[in-house]
Short mmCIF file of C-alpha atoms (C1' of nucleotides) in Angstrom, two decimals:
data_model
loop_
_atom_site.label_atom_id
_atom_site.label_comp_id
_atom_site.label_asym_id
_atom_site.label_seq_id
_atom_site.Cartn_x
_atom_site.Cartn_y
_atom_site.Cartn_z
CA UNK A 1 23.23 56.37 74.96
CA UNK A 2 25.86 58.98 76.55
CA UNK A 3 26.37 60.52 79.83
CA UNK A 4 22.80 60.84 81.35
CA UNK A 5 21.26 62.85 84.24
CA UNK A 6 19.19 61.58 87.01
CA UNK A 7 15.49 62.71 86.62
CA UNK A 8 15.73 65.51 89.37
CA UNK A 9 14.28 68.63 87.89
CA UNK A 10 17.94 70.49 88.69
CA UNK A 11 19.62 68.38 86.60
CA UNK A 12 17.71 68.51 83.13
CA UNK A 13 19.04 70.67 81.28
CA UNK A 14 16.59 72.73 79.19
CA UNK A 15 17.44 75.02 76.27
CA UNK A 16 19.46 72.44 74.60
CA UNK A 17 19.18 72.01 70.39
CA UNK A 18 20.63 68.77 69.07
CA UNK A 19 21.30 68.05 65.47
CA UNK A 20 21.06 64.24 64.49
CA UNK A 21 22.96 63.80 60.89
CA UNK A 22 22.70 60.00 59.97
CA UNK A 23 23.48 58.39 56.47
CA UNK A 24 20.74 57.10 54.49
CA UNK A 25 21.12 53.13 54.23
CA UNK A 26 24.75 53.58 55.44
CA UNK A 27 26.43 50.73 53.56
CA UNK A 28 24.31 50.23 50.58
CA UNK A 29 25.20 53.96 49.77
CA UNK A 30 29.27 53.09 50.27
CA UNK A 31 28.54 50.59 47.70
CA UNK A 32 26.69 52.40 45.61
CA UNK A 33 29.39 55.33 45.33
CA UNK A 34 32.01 53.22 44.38
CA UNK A 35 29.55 50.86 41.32
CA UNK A 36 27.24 53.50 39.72
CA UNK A 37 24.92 50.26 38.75
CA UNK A 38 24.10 49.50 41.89
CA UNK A 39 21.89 53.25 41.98
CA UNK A 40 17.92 52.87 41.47
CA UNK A 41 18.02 49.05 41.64
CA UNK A 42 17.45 47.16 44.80
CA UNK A 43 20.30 46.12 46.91
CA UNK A 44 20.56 44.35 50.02
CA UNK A 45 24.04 44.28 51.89
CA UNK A 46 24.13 40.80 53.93
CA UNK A 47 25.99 40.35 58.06
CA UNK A 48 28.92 38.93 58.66
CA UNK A 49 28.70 35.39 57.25
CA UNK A 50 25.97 36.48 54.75
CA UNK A 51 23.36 35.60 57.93
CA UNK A 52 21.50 38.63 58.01
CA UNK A 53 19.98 41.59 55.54
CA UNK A 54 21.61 44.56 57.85
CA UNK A 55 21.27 47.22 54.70
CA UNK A 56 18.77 47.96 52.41
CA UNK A 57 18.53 50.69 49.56
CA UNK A 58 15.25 52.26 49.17
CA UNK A 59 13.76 50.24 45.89
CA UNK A 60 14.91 46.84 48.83
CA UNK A 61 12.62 47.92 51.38
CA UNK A 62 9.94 48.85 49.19
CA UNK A 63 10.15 45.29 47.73
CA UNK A 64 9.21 44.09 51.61
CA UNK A 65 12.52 43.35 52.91
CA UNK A 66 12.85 43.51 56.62
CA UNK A 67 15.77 44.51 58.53
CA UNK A 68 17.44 41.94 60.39
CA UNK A 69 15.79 39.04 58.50
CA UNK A 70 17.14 36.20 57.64
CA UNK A 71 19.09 35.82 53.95
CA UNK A 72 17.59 32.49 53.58
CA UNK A 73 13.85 33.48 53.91
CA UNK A 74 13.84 36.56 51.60
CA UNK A 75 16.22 34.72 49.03
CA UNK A 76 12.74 34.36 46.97
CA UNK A 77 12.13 37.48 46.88
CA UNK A 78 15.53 38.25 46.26
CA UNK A 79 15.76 36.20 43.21
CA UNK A 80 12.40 36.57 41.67
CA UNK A 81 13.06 40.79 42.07
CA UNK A 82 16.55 40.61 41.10
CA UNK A 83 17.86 42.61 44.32
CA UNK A 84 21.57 42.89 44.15
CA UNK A 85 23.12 41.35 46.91
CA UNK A 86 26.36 42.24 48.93
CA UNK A 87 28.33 41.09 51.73
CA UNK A 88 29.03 43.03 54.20
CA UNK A 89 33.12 45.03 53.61
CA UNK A 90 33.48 46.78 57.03
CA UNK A 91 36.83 47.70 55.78
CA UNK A 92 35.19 50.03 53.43
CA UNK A 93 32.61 51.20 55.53
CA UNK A 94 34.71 52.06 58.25
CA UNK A 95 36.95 53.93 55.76
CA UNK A 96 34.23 56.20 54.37
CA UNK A 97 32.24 56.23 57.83
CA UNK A 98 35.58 58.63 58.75
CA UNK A 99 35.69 60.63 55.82
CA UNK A 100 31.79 61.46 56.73
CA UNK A 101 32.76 62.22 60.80
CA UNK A 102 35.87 64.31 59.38
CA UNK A 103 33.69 66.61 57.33
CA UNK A 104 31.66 66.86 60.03
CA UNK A 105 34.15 67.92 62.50
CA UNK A 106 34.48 70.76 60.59
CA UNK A 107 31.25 72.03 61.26
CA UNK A 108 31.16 71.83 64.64
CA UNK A 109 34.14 70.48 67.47
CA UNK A 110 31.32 69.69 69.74
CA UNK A 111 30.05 66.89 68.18
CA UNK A 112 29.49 63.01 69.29
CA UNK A 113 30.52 60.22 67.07
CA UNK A 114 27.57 57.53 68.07
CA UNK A 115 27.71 54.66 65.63
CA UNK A 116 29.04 54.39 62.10
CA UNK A 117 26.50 56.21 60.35
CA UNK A 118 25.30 58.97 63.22
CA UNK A 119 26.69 61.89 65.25
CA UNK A 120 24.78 64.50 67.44
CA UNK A 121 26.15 67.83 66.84
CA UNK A 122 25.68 70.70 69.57
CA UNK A 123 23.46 73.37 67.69
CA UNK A 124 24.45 75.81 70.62
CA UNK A 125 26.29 78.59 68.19
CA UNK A 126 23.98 78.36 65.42
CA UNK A 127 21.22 81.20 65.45
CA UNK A 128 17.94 79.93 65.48
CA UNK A 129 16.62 80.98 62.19
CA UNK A 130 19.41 78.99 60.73
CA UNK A 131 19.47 75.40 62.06
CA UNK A 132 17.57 74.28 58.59
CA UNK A 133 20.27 76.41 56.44
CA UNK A 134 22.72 74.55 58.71
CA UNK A 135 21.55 71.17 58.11
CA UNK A 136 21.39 71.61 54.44
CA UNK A 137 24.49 73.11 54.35
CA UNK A 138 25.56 69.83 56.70
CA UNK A 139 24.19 67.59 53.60
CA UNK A 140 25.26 69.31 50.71
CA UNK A 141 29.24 69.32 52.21
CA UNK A 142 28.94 65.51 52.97
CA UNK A 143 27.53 64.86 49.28
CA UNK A 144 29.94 66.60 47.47
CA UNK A 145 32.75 65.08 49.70
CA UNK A 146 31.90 61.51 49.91
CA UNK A 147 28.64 60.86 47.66
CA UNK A 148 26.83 59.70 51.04
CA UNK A 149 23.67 61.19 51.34
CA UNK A 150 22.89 61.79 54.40
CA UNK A 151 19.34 63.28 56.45
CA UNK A 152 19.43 65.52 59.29
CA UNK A 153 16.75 66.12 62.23
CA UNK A 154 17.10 69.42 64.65
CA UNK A 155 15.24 69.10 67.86
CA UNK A 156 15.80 69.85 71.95
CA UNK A 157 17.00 66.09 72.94
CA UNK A 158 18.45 63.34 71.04
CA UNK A 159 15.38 61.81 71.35
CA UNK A 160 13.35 64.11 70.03
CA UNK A 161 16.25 64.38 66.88
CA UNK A 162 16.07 60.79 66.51
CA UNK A 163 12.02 61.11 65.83
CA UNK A 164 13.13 63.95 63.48
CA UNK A 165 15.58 62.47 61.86
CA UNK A 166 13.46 59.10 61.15
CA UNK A 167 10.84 61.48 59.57
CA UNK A 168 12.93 62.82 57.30
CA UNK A 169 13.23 59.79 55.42
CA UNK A 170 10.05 59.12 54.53
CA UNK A 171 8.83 62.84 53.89
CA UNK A 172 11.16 63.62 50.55
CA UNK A 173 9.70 67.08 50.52
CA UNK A 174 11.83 68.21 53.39
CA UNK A 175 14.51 67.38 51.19
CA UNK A 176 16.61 65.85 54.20
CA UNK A 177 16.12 68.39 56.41
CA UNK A 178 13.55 68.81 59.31
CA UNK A 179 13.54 71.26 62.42
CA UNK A 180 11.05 70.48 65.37
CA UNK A 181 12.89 72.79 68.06
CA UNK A 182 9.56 75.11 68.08
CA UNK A 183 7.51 72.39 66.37
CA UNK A 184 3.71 73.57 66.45
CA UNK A 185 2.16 69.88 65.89
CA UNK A 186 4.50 68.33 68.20
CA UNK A 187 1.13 65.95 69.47
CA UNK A 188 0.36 64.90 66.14
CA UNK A 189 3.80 63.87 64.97
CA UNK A 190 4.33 62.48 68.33
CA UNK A 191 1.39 60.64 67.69
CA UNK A 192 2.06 59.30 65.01
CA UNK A 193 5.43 57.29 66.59
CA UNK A 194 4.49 53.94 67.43
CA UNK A 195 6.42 53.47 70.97
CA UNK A 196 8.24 50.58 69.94
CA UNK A 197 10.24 52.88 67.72
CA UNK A 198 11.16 55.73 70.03
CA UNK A 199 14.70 55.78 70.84
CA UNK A 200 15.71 53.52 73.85
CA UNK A 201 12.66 51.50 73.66
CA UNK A 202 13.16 47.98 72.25
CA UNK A 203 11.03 44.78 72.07
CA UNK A 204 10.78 44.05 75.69
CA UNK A 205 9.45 47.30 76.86
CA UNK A 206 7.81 47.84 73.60
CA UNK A 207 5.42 44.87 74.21
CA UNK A 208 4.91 45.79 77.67
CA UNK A 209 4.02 49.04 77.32
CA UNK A 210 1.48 47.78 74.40
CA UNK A 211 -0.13 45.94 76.37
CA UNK A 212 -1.01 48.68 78.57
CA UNK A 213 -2.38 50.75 75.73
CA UNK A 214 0.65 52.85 75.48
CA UNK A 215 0.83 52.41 71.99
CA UNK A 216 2.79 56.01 70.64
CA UNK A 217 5.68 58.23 71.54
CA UNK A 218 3.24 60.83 72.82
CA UNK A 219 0.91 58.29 74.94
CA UNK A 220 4.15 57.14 76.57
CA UNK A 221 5.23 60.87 76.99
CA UNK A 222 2.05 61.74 78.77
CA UNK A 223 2.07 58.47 80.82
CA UNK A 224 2.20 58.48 84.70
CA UNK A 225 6.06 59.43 85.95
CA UNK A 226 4.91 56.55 88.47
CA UNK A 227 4.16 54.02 86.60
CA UNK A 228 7.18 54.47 84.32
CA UNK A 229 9.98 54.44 86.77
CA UNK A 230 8.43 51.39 88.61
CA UNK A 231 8.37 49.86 85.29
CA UNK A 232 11.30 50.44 83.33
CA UNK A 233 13.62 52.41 86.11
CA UNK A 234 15.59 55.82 85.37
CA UNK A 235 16.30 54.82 81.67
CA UNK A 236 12.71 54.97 80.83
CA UNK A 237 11.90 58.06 83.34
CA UNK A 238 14.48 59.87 80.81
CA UNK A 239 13.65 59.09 77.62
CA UNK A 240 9.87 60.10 78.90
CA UNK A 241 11.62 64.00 79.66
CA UNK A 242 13.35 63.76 76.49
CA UNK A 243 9.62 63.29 74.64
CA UNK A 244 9.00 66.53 76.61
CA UNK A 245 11.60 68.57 75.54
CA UNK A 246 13.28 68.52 78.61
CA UNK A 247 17.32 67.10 77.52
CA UNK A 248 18.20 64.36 80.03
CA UNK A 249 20.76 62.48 77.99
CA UNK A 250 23.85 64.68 77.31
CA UNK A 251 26.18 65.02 74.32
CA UNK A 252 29.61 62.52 74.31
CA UNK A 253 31.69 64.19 72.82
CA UNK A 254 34.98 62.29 74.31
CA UNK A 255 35.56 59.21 72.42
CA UNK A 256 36.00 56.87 75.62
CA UNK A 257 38.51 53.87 75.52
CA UNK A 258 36.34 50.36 75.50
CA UNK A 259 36.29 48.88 78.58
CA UNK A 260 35.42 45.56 76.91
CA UNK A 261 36.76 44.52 73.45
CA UNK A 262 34.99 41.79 71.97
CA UNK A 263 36.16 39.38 69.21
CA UNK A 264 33.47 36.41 68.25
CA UNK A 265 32.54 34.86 65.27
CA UNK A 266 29.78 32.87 63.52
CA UNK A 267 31.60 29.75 61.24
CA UNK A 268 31.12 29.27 58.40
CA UNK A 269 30.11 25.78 58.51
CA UNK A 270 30.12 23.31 62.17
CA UNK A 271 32.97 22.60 64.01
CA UNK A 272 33.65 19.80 65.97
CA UNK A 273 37.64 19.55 66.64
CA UNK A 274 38.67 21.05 69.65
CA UNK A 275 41.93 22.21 67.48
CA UNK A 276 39.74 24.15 64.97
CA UNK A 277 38.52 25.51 68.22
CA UNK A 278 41.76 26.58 69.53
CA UNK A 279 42.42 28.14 65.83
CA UNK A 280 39.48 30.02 66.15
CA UNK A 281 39.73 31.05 69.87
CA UNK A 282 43.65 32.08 68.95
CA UNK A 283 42.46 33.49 66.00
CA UNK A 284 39.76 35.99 67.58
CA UNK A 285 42.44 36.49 70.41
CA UNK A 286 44.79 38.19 68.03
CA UNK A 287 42.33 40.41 66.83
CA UNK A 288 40.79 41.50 69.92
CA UNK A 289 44.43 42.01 71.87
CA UNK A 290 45.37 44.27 68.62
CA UNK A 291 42.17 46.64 69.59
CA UNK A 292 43.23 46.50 73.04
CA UNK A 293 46.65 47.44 72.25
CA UNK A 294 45.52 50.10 69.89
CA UNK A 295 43.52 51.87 72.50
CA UNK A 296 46.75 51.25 74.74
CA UNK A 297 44.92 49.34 77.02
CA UNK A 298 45.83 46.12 79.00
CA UNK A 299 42.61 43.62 80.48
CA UNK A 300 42.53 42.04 83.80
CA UNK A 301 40.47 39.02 82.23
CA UNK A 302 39.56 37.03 79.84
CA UNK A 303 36.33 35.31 78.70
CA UNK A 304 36.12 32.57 76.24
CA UNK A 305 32.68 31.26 75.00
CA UNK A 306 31.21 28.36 72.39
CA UNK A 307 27.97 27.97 71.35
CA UNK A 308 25.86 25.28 69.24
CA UNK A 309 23.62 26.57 66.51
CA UNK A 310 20.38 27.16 69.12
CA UNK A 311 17.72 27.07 65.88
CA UNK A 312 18.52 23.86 65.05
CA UNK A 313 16.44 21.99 67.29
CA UNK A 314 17.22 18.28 66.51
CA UNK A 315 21.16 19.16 67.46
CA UNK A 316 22.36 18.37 70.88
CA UNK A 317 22.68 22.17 72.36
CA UNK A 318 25.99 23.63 74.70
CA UNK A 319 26.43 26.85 75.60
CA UNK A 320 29.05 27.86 77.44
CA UNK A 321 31.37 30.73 79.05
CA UNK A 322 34.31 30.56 81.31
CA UNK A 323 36.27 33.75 82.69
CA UNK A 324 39.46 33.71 84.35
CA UNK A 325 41.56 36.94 86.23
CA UNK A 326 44.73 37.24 85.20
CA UNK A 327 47.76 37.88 87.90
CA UNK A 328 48.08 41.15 86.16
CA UNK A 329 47.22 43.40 83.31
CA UNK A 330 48.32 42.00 80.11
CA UNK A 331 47.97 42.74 76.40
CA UNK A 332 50.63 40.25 75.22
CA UNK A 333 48.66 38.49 72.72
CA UNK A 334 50.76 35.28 73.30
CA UNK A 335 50.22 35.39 77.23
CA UNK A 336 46.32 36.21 76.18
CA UNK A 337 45.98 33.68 73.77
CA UNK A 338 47.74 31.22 76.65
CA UNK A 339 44.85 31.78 78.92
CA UNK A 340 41.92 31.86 76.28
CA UNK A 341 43.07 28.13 74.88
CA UNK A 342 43.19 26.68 78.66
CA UNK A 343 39.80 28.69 79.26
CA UNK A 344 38.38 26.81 76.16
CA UNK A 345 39.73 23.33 76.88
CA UNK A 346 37.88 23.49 79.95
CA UNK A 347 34.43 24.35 78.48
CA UNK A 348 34.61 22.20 75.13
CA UNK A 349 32.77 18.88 75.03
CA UNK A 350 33.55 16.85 72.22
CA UNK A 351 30.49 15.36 70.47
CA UNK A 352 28.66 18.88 69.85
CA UNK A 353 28.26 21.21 66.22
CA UNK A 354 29.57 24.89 67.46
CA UNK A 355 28.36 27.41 64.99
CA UNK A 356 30.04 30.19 67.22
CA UNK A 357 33.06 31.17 69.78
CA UNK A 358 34.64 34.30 70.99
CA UNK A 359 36.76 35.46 73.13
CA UNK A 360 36.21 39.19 75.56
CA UNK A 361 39.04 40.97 77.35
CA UNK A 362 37.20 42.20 80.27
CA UNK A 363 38.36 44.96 82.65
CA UNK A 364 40.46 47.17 80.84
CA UNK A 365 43.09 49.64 82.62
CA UNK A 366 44.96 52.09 80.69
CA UNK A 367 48.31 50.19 79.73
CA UNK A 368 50.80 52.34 81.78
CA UNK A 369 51.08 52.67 84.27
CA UNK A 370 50.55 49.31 84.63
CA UNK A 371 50.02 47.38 87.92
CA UNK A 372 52.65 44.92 88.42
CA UNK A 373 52.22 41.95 90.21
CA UNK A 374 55.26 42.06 92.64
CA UNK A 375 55.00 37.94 93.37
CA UNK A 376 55.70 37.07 89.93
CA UNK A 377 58.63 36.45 88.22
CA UNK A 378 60.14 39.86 86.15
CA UNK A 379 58.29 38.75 82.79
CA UNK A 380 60.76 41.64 80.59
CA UNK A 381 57.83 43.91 79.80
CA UNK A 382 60.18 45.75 77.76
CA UNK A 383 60.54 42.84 75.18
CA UNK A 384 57.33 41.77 74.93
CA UNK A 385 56.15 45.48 74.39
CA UNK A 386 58.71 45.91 71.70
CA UNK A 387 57.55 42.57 70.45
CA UNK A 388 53.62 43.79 70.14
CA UNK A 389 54.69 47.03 68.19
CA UNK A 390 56.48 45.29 65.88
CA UNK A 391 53.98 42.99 64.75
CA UNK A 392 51.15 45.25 64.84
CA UNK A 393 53.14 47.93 62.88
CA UNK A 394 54.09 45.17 60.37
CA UNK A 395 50.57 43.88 59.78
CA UNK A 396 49.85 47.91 59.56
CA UNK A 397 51.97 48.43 56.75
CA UNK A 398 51.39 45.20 54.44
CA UNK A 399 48.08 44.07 55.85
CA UNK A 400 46.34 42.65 58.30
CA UNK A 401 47.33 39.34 59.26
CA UNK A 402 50.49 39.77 57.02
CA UNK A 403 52.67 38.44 60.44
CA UNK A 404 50.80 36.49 62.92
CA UNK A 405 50.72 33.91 65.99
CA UNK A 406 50.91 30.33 64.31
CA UNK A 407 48.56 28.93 66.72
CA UNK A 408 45.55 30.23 64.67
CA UNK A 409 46.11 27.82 61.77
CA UNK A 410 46.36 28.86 58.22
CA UNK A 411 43.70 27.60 56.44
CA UNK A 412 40.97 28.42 58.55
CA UNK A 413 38.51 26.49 56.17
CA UNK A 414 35.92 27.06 59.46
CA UNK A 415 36.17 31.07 58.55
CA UNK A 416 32.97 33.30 57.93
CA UNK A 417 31.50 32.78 54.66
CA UNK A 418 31.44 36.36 52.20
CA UNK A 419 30.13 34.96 49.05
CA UNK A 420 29.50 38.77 47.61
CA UNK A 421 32.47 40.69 48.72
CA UNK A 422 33.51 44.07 47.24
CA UNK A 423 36.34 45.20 46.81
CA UNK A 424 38.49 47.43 49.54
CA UNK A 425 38.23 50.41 46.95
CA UNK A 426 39.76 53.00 49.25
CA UNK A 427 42.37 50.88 51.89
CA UNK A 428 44.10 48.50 49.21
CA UNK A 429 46.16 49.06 46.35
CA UNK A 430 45.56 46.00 44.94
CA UNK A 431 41.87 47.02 45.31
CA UNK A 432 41.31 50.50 43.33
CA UNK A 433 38.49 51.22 41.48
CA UNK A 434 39.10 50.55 37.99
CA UNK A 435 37.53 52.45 35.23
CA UNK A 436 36.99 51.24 32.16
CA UNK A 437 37.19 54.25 29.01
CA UNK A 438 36.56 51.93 26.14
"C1'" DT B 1 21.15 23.77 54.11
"C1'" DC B 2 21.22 28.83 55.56
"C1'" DT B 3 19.49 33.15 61.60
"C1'" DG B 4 25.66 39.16 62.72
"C1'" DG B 5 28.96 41.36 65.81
"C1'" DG B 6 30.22 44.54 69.28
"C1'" DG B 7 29.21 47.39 72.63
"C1'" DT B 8 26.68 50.14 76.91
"C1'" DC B 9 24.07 50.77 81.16
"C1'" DC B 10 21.07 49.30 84.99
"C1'" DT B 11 19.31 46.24 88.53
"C1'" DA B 12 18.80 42.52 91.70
"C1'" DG B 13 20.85 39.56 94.68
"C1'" DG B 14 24.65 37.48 97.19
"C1'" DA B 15 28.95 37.99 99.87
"C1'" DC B 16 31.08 40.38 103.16
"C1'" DC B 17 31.98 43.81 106.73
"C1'" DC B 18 31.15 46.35 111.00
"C1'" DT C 1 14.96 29.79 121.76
"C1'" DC C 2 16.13 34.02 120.19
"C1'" DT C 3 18.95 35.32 114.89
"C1'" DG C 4 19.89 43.35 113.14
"C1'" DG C 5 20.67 46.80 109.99
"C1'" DG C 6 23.12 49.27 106.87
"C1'" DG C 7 26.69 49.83 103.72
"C1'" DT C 8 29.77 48.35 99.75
"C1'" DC C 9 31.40 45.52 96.19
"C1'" DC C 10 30.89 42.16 92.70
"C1'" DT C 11 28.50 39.43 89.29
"C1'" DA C 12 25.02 37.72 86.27
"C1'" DG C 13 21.43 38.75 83.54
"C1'" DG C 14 18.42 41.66 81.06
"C1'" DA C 15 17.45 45.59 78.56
"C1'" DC C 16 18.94 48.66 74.99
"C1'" DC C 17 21.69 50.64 70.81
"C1'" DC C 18 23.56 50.36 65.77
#
DNA sequence: TCTGGGGTCCTAGGACCC
DNA sequence: TCTGGGGTCCTAGGACCC
């Protein structure tokens, strides 16, 4: 959530204006600008492995699709409504998520990229009769640019931009646009937020704080400082001063390097073989050492994990994580991948239907100057650093995956299912958008 | 039959030290 | 038989986000 403040009155910062800019059902949208049929029909964009609905246009949601649910139990109403249906292309997502952050940029340099499809820009230079000119000049730039509409919500914490921002979208009279800095009715929109969709308030809390009548964004604002720091801790005794107007969570506008990189995967159907394991765990390896390197990082460990399918309740269930320190900081994806394989050997039980592994590199130092382990043998640093640019600026140039470590198979029939790909329209040659003038 | 992936921060509790 | 107190560091687990 960014660089926060402890709740002492000093510290809040008041006179703050935050714009939230956020893309309207992110990925259907990318989809949509690159196949003009997909616009004013439903479409649902699926998770990795097609698990999940994780996008949904407008006409989707208004058909009762939930977010997060299941692709098997809406596949009904999927059919019977013809929804279009995609899998999820992160490679084209990502692609046109920086084109959007780019044009943004321009606007303002203070600005904090916070997910794909949102950044908070500091409104501190813009006059105050101007932040709704500013926001509509914000949308019209990003329209004309990318085709990604986009809504925008102007308010004195992120918090309060998030609420904003979320009414936007369902008020189509503000035409994507909506200042509360000075907002008169501030109760009644307040009001009007059920708490379990404020900002830093999930499920757990959410129930909780039900269940004690707290039911809105303005009864938890109002609620006892007491009760909510005994309760919840500092996190919730901010987000209850950002409700008030009081900015306790700060703008990020450094991009900071990961201090965990994650690779893990659902498969696409069991697996069983411990050496379909090891392909996968090698597999997932690669990729998250090639993050690691890109953010020129090196981890002091490694975690490995498998998991059984915990839904299916007739299956005999193991989950399981090992982590192991390494001598010394390494990003050497065959010295990585060394360690992850004898980390998985000693948690996999043969006998059991994994739906999932993955692999984490774990305390993360920047990779020079590295610490060097004076008891171990010289290991040539030099070579295997040469070794790592090579490949990664091979696979760079002709694709990913174009030169890799054998050890991750090369059939990898256990990969994630994407039944309803697209295509990489703006990353592959082979991939263009092709226009038919007939 | 079919249930995502990748992160962050905070807190409590144990180990250890003086 | 009696069995401190305070600090730090680390880890696991829980909460949250998109």
């Amino acid at each position: 959530m960014g660089n926060c403040y402890l709740g002492t009155e000093s510290e809040i910062l008041k006179n703050k204006i935050f714009a939230l800019v956020d893309c309207n059902n992110f990925y259907v949208s990318c989809e949509r600008v690159f196949n003009p049929k997909l616009n004013n029909v439903p479409v649902v964009v699926l998770s990795n492995n097609d698990g999940c609905v994780v996008a949904r246009s407008e006409e989707a949601k208004a058909l009762g699709i939930t977010m997060g649910i299941p692709y098997f139990k809406v596949k009904g109403i999927i059919e019977s409504n013809n929804i279009r249906v995609l899998s999820s292309n992160y490679v084209l997502y990502g692609d046109m998520s920086e084109r959007v952050m780019n044009l943004l940029a321009k606007f303002t340099p203070n600005i904090e990229l916070y997910s794909i499809d949102e950044a908070f820009l500091d409104m501190k230079d813009i006059s105050v009769n101007d932040y709704t000119a500013y926001g509509k000049e914000i949308r019209k730039t990003i329209f004309k640019n990318t085709g990604i509409p986009v809504s925008v919500g102007i308010a004195r914490t992120k918090t309060l931009s998030k609420i904003a921002n979320e009414y936007v979208k369902h008020n189509p009279r503000l035409n994507g646009v909506f200042d509360i800095v000075d907002f008169p009715k501030m109760d009644k929109l307040l009001a009007h937020v059920p708490i379990h969709e404020v900002w830093g308030i999930g499920g757990a809390f959410g129930r909780m704080l039900m269940n004690r009548k707290i039911l809105s964004a303005k009864d938890f604002r109002d609620a006892s400082e007491f009760f909510i720091k005994d309760k919840m801790g500092i996190i919730g005794l901010r987000t209850k001063y950002e409700l008030q107007g009081l900015s306790a969570v700060s703008l990020d506008e450094v991009l900071e390097p990961k201090k965990a990189i994650m690779s893990s995967r659902s498969f696409g159907r069991y697996v069983n073989k411990q050496c379909e394991l090891e392909e996968a765990i090698s597999q997932y390896t690669i990729r998250a050492a090639e993050k690691l390197r890109k953010q020129q990082g090196c981890c002091n460990s490694i975690n490995v994990f498998v998991m059984t399918n915990h839904y299916k309740l007739t299956d005999k269930q193991h989950a399981e994580n090992k982590t192991i320190t390494l001598p010394e900081p390494a990003n050497y994806t065959p010295e990585l991948i060394k360690y992850a394989v004898y980390l998985l050997r000693k948690i996999y039980k043969p006998g059991y239907n994994y739906i999932k592994a993955g692999v984490l590199l774990g305390n993360i130092v920047p990779e020079t100057p590295v610490q060097l382990n004076a008891f171990l043998v010289n290991r040539d640093h030099d070579k295997r650093n040469r070794i790592m640019k090579a490949m990664d600026s091979i696979n760079k140039t002709f694709g990913r995956d174009s030169l890799k470590v054998a050890s991750s198979g090369i059939a990898q029939d256990w990969a994630m299912k994407r039944q309803h790909i697209s295509q990489r329209y703006t990353t592959n040659w082979n991939e263009l958008l092709t226009v038919n003038l007939t």
